[in-house]
Amino acid sequence: MAYGSNTNRRTYKKRDPSAKKRKKVCRFCEDGIKYIDFKDERTLRRFTTERGKMVPRRTSGNCAKHQRALTRSIKRARYMAIMGFVTESFR
Amino acid sequence: MRTYETTFVINPQSDDAVIDQQVNAITKIITDNGGSIHHENRMGTRRLAYPILGLAQGYYTSLIYDGETVIPPQLDKYFKLEEPYIRYLTICYEGPIPTTEEEVEKETEGKPADKPAVAKPEKKPEAKTEAPAEEVKTEAPAETTPEPVAEEAPAVETPVEAETPAETTPEPVAEEAPAEAEAPAKEAPVEEAPAETKPPEADEKEML
């Protein structure tokens, strides 16, 4: 069992440097989107998990400006019942 | 003058005429207070993400308008007093004002394209039942008419396709993100589990 845990650690160490090399680009900057509409459920869904949680910047790769705008519109969408605060299956 | 966007949800159980009145009541408030409406987007009845006042569906409408700072508080007052408005939100609109023509075309082109396709096959049997001499004449236009429909249909699809690739491309990364997040979560317990189970065994051996 001890061997198994060691091998896991080795693979984990190998993954790290490759992940650091990747440069994530803000998709909104790429597409030239300036305004994120809170009624556009499709776009907002891409930046939330299955549970309905917002995806952090470190995983989505958004720039600070767009992440702020995205957060605002997700919260507005939640209030207007366009998106759920929590997904149904986890209620 | 500022640009505002007011979105509200109406109880969909009332008739269409009543809903129209409720929407018009708000446009009146805006125009009476010196505001000018740029864009009215009726999204129609949609399913609510969570039940509000026991309702599962709501009629969504959003208005983009220019107006003085007096309008939003007046709207808020009206929304609070009137029952059919389930939810409402007024924000300072910072985005580009959508041109009505573009959206109207998108909405209308999709619907009529489907309707004539269904309606035209019905015409063909009617023409056949009539005099046989007319068949040749009637079929010829009948054959020609579907062509413009076929031309229209791809025209509607192409803008959608043009938009989708830009939208679809980021998806895989979004899917990867949770997968990455889950993977370490799954691995972690596996590592921990044996570590936890071992000590009792070791203890037992020592005890023996």
Short mmCIF file of C-alpha atoms in Angstrom, two decimals:
data_model
loop_
_atom_site.label_atom_id
_atom_site.label_comp_id
_atom_site.label_asym_id
_atom_site.label_seq_id
_atom_site.Cartn_x
_atom_site.Cartn_y
_atom_site.Cartn_z
CA MET A 1 0.00 0.00 0.00
CA ALA A 2 2.88 2.25 0.81
CA TYR A 3 4.18 1.77 -2.73
CA GLY A 4 0.89 2.85 -4.18
CA SER A 5 0.90 6.11 -2.30
CA ASN A 6 4.46 6.80 -3.40
CA THR A 7 3.64 6.29 -7.07
CA ASN A 8 0.71 8.67 -6.75
CA ARG A 9 3.00 11.34 -5.35
CA ARG A 10 5.46 10.89 -8.19
CA THR A 11 2.78 11.32 -10.85
CA TYR A 12 1.46 14.38 -9.05
CA LYS A 13 4.92 15.95 -9.03
CA LYS A 14 5.31 15.30 -12.75
CA ARG A 15 2.03 17.08 -13.57
CA ASP A 16 2.85 20.30 -11.74
CA PRO A 17 5.56 21.81 -13.99
CA SER A 18 3.56 21.21 -17.17
CA ALA A 19 0.51 22.90 -15.61
CA LYS A 20 2.56 25.95 -14.67
CA LYS A 21 3.80 26.39 -18.21
CA ARG A 22 0.30 26.76 -19.62
CA LYS A 23 -0.79 30.32 -20.19
CA LYS A 24 -4.52 30.75 -19.88
CA VAL A 25 -6.10 33.57 -21.82
CA CYS A 26 -9.23 35.48 -20.91
CA ARG A 27 -11.93 34.35 -23.33
CA PHE A 28 -13.80 37.64 -23.13
CA CYS A 29 -10.65 39.54 -24.07
CA GLU A 30 -10.04 37.14 -26.96
CA ASP A 31 -13.57 37.52 -28.30
CA GLY A 32 -13.59 41.25 -27.66
CA ILE A 33 -16.63 41.10 -25.40
CA LYS A 34 -16.93 44.23 -23.29
CA TYR A 35 -20.29 43.69 -21.62
CA ILE A 36 -21.45 40.43 -20.06
CA ASP A 37 -25.24 40.29 -20.09
CA PHE A 38 -26.81 38.69 -17.01
CA LYS A 39 -29.66 37.36 -19.17
CA ASP A 40 -27.23 35.34 -21.31
CA GLU A 41 -27.50 32.12 -19.40
CA ARG A 42 -25.38 30.13 -21.85
CA THR A 43 -22.27 32.22 -21.31
CA LEU A 44 -22.68 32.34 -17.56
CA ARG A 45 -23.21 28.57 -17.31
CA ARG A 46 -19.73 28.02 -18.75
CA PHE A 47 -18.17 29.76 -15.77
CA THR A 48 -20.08 27.89 -13.10
CA THR A 49 -19.66 24.37 -11.78
CA GLU A 50 -22.37 21.72 -11.87
CA ARG A 51 -23.37 22.82 -8.42
CA GLY A 52 -23.82 26.39 -9.59
CA LYS A 53 -20.67 27.72 -7.94
CA MET A 54 -18.61 30.34 -9.73
CA VAL A 55 -15.40 29.04 -11.30
CA PRO A 56 -12.35 30.84 -9.89
CA ARG A 57 -10.03 32.93 -12.01
CA ARG A 58 -7.13 30.50 -11.62
CA THR A 59 -9.13 27.77 -13.43
CA SER A 60 -11.08 29.81 -15.96
CA GLY A 61 -8.16 32.06 -16.85
CA ASN A 62 -10.27 35.21 -16.98
CA CYS A 63 -8.67 38.60 -16.48
CA ALA A 64 -9.54 40.52 -13.32
CA LYS A 65 -11.74 43.01 -15.10
CA HIS A 66 -13.89 40.41 -16.82
CA GLN A 67 -14.01 38.17 -13.78
CA ARG A 68 -15.47 41.07 -11.80
CA ALA A 69 -18.06 41.73 -14.50
CA LEU A 70 -18.84 38.03 -14.71
CA THR A 71 -19.34 37.75 -10.94
CA ARG A 72 -21.71 40.70 -11.01
CA SER A 73 -23.80 39.26 -13.84
CA ILE A 74 -23.92 35.79 -12.29
CA LYS A 75 -25.22 37.28 -9.06
CA ARG A 76 -27.82 39.28 -10.96
CA ALA A 77 -28.88 36.18 -12.89
CA ARG A 78 -29.27 34.29 -9.63
CA TYR A 79 -31.52 36.98 -8.19
CA MET A 80 -33.67 37.06 -11.34
CA ALA A 81 -34.09 33.24 -11.19
CA ILE A 82 -32.29 32.84 -14.53
CA MET A 83 -29.67 30.74 -12.74
CA GLY A 84 -30.05 28.87 -9.51
CA PHE A 85 -28.19 29.63 -6.32
CA VAL A 86 -27.87 25.88 -5.85
CA THR A 87 -28.51 23.15 -8.41
CA GLU A 88 -31.67 21.12 -7.92
CA SER A 89 -30.03 17.75 -7.41
CA PHE A 90 -28.02 19.08 -4.45
CA ARG A 91 -30.90 20.85 -2.75
CA MET B 1 -29.80 61.38 -18.40
CA ARG B 2 -28.65 57.82 -17.89
CA THR B 3 -29.22 54.53 -19.63
CA TYR B 4 -31.02 51.98 -17.49
CA GLU B 5 -32.11 48.44 -17.96
CA THR B 6 -35.15 47.20 -16.11
CA THR B 7 -35.91 43.50 -16.17
CA PHE B 8 -39.00 42.11 -14.51
CA VAL B 9 -40.83 38.81 -14.21
CA ILE B 10 -44.61 38.67 -14.39
CA ASN B 11 -46.88 35.92 -13.17
CA PRO B 12 -47.61 33.98 -16.38
CA GLN B 13 -50.94 32.58 -15.20
CA SER B 14 -52.82 35.66 -16.39
CA ASP B 15 -53.94 36.11 -20.02
CA ASP B 16 -51.75 37.55 -22.76
CA ALA B 17 -53.84 40.72 -22.88
CA VAL B 18 -53.35 41.24 -19.16
CA ILE B 19 -49.61 40.66 -19.47
CA ASP B 20 -49.50 43.22 -22.29
CA GLN B 21 -51.24 45.72 -20.04
CA GLN B 22 -48.76 45.05 -17.24
CA VAL B 23 -45.81 45.61 -19.56
CA ASN B 24 -47.37 48.72 -21.05
CA ALA B 25 -48.01 50.12 -17.57
CA ILE B 26 -44.25 50.19 -16.98
CA THR B 27 -43.43 51.70 -20.35
CA LYS B 28 -45.97 54.41 -19.53
CA ILE B 29 -44.25 55.22 -16.24
CA ILE B 30 -40.94 55.58 -18.08
CA THR B 31 -42.31 57.72 -20.90
CA ASP B 32 -44.42 59.89 -18.58
CA ASN B 33 -41.29 60.80 -16.62
CA GLY B 34 -39.44 61.96 -19.71
CA GLY B 35 -37.70 58.70 -20.51
CA SER B 36 -37.27 57.25 -23.97
CA ILE B 37 -37.28 53.50 -24.56
CA HIS B 38 -34.50 52.21 -26.81
CA HIS B 39 -35.23 48.53 -26.77
CA GLU B 40 -37.95 46.24 -25.49
CA ASN B 41 -37.10 42.56 -25.24
CA ARG B 42 -39.92 40.21 -24.37
CA MET B 43 -38.27 36.93 -23.58
CA GLY B 44 -41.61 35.27 -22.89
CA THR B 45 -42.43 32.58 -20.37
CA ARG B 46 -39.35 30.84 -19.08
CA ARG B 47 -38.82 28.29 -16.38
CA LEU B 48 -37.60 29.82 -13.15
CA ALA B 49 -34.39 28.38 -11.76
CA TYR B 50 -36.10 28.09 -8.38
CA PRO B 51 -39.75 28.47 -7.36
CA ILE B 52 -40.84 31.98 -6.37
CA LEU B 53 -44.14 32.33 -4.52
CA GLY B 54 -44.96 28.78 -5.56
CA LEU B 55 -44.56 29.57 -9.26
CA ALA B 56 -42.35 27.51 -11.55
CA GLN B 57 -42.55 29.79 -14.61
CA GLY B 58 -42.37 33.50 -15.24
CA TYR B 59 -42.87 35.94 -18.09
CA TYR B 60 -39.58 37.83 -18.59
CA THR B 61 -39.40 41.31 -20.09
CA SER B 62 -36.46 43.70 -20.22
CA LEU B 63 -36.50 47.37 -21.19
CA ILE B 64 -33.49 49.49 -22.07
CA TYR B 65 -34.22 53.18 -21.80
CA ASP B 66 -32.75 56.62 -21.28
CA GLY B 67 -34.12 58.62 -18.42
CA GLU B 68 -33.61 60.81 -15.38
CA THR B 69 -32.69 59.42 -11.98
CA VAL B 70 -36.31 59.86 -10.88
CA ILE B 71 -37.54 56.88 -12.87
CA PRO B 72 -35.94 53.88 -11.08
CA PRO B 73 -37.34 54.69 -7.61
CA GLN B 74 -40.77 55.29 -9.10
CA LEU B 75 -40.63 51.95 -10.87
CA ASP B 76 -39.53 50.25 -7.65
CA LYS B 77 -42.52 51.72 -5.86
CA TYR B 78 -44.88 50.50 -8.54
CA PHE B 79 -43.36 47.00 -8.60
CA LYS B 80 -43.68 46.72 -4.84
CA LEU B 81 -47.34 47.72 -4.80
CA GLU B 82 -48.45 45.54 -7.69
CA GLU B 83 -48.78 41.82 -7.10
CA PRO B 84 -48.22 40.21 -10.52
CA TYR B 85 -44.59 41.35 -10.67
CA ILE B 86 -42.64 38.50 -9.12
CA ARG B 87 -39.12 39.90 -9.54
CA TYR B 88 -37.68 43.16 -10.84
CA LEU B 89 -34.20 44.58 -11.27
CA THR B 90 -33.08 47.98 -12.50
CA ILE B 91 -29.42 48.46 -13.38
CA CYS B 92 -27.30 51.11 -15.02
CA TYR B 93 -26.84 49.70 -18.49
CA GLU B 94 -23.25 49.85 -19.71
CA GLY B 95 -23.46 47.58 -22.73
CA PRO B 96 -24.17 48.38 -26.35
CA ILE B 97 -27.79 49.17 -27.13
CA PRO B 98 -29.06 46.30 -29.27
CA THR B 99 -30.56 47.43 -32.55
CA THR B 100 -34.13 46.29 -32.76
CA GLU B 101 -33.91 45.28 -36.45
CA GLU B 102 -31.24 42.65 -35.89
CA GLU B 103 -33.03 40.94 -33.05
CA VAL B 104 -36.43 41.16 -34.70
CA GLU B 105 -35.02 39.51 -37.82
CA LYS B 106 -33.42 36.74 -35.82
CA GLU B 107 -36.63 36.07 -33.92
CA THR B 108 -39.00 36.33 -36.87
CA GLU B 109 -36.91 34.49 -39.46
CA GLY B 110 -36.72 31.36 -37.37
CA LYS B 111 -40.47 31.08 -36.82
CA PRO B 112 -41.95 31.77 -40.29
CA ALA B 113 -39.40 29.46 -41.91
CA ASP B 114 -40.92 26.58 -39.97
CA LYS B 115 -44.54 27.60 -40.53
CA PRO B 116 -44.56 27.77 -44.36
CA ALA B 117 -42.77 24.43 -44.52
CA VAL B 118 -45.70 22.90 -42.66
CA ALA B 119 -48.32 24.90 -44.53
CA LYS B 120 -47.11 24.21 -48.07
CA PRO B 121 -47.47 20.43 -48.04
CA GLU B 122 -51.11 21.00 -47.13
CA LYS B 123 -51.61 23.04 -50.29
CA LYS B 124 -50.32 20.31 -52.60
CA PRO B 125 -53.09 17.77 -51.94
CA GLU B 126 -55.69 20.51 -52.42
CA ALA B 127 -54.27 21.34 -55.81
CA LYS B 128 -54.34 17.66 -56.84
CA THR B 129 -58.01 17.29 -55.98
CA GLU B 130 -58.84 20.08 -58.39
CA ALA B 131 -58.88 19.79 -62.19
CA PRO B 132 -55.99 17.69 -63.63
CA ALA B 133 -55.12 20.47 -66.09
CA GLU B 134 -54.38 22.76 -63.16
CA GLU B 135 -52.10 20.19 -61.58
CA VAL B 136 -49.23 21.05 -63.84
CA LYS B 137 -49.66 24.73 -63.17
CA THR B 138 -50.12 24.44 -59.44
CA GLU B 139 -47.32 21.97 -58.92
CA ALA B 140 -44.84 24.12 -60.72
CA PRO B 141 -45.20 27.05 -58.31
CA ALA B 142 -45.44 24.57 -55.45
CA GLU B 143 -42.04 23.20 -56.45
CA THR B 144 -40.56 26.63 -56.80
CA THR B 145 -41.88 27.87 -53.49
CA PRO B 146 -40.02 25.36 -51.32
CA GLU B 147 -36.74 26.54 -52.82
CA PRO B 148 -36.84 29.99 -51.22
CA VAL B 149 -37.69 28.24 -47.96
CA ALA B 150 -34.66 26.04 -48.41
CA GLU B 151 -32.63 29.15 -49.12
CA GLU B 152 -34.02 30.89 -46.09
CA ALA B 153 -33.42 28.00 -43.78
CA PRO B 154 -29.62 27.90 -44.27
CA ALA B 155 -29.56 31.67 -44.06
CA VAL B 156 -31.04 31.39 -40.61
CA GLU B 157 -28.72 28.60 -39.63
CA THR B 158 -25.50 30.19 -40.84
CA PRO B 159 -25.50 33.11 -38.39
CA VAL B 160 -26.22 30.63 -35.61
CA GLU B 161 -23.35 28.44 -36.74
CA ALA B 162 -21.11 31.42 -37.03
CA GLU B 163 -21.82 32.33 -33.45
CA THR B 164 -21.67 28.84 -32.01
CA PRO B 165 -18.05 27.96 -32.83
CA ALA B 166 -16.85 30.96 -30.91
CA GLU B 167 -19.04 29.91 -28.04
CA THR B 168 -18.40 26.20 -28.20
CA THR B 169 -14.62 26.42 -28.26
CA PRO B 170 -14.25 27.55 -24.67
CA GLU B 171 -16.45 24.70 -23.42
CA PRO B 172 -13.82 21.97 -23.35
CA VAL B 173 -11.70 24.04 -21.01
CA ALA B 174 -14.69 24.60 -18.76
CA GLU B 175 -15.24 20.86 -18.72
CA GLU B 176 -11.63 20.24 -17.97
CA ALA B 177 -11.69 22.54 -15.03
CA PRO B 178 -14.12 20.49 -12.92
CA ALA B 179 -12.38 17.31 -14.08
CA GLU B 180 -9.08 18.64 -12.80
CA ALA B 181 -10.69 19.74 -9.62
CA GLU B 182 -12.29 16.36 -9.09
CA ALA B 183 -9.25 14.31 -9.96
CA PRO B 184 -7.10 15.43 -7.04
CA ALA B 185 -10.13 15.17 -4.79
CA LYS B 186 -10.51 11.52 -5.74
CA GLU B 187 -6.84 10.78 -5.42
CA ALA B 188 -6.51 12.40 -2.07
CA PRO B 189 -8.85 10.05 -0.18
CA VAL B 190 -7.11 7.05 -1.77
CA GLU B 191 -3.84 8.21 -0.35
CA GLU B 192 -5.32 8.99 3.01
CA ALA B 193 -7.41 5.86 3.28
CA PRO B 194 -4.54 3.38 3.43
CA ALA B 195 -2.62 5.63 5.76
CA GLU B 196 -5.52 5.59 8.18
CA THR B 197 -6.13 1.87 7.91
CA LYS B 198 -2.52 0.86 8.49
CA PRO B 199 -1.96 2.16 11.95
CA PRO B 200 -4.67 -0.01 13.57
CA GLU B 201 -3.14 -3.12 11.93
CA ALA B 202 0.27 -2.12 13.12
CA ASP B 203 -1.14 -1.52 16.55
CA GLU B 204 -2.78 -4.93 16.58
CA LYS B 205 0.50 -6.60 15.65
CA GLU B 206 2.25 -4.78 18.37
CA MET B 207 -0.42 -5.69 20.82
CA LEU B 208 -0.15 -9.35 19.84
#
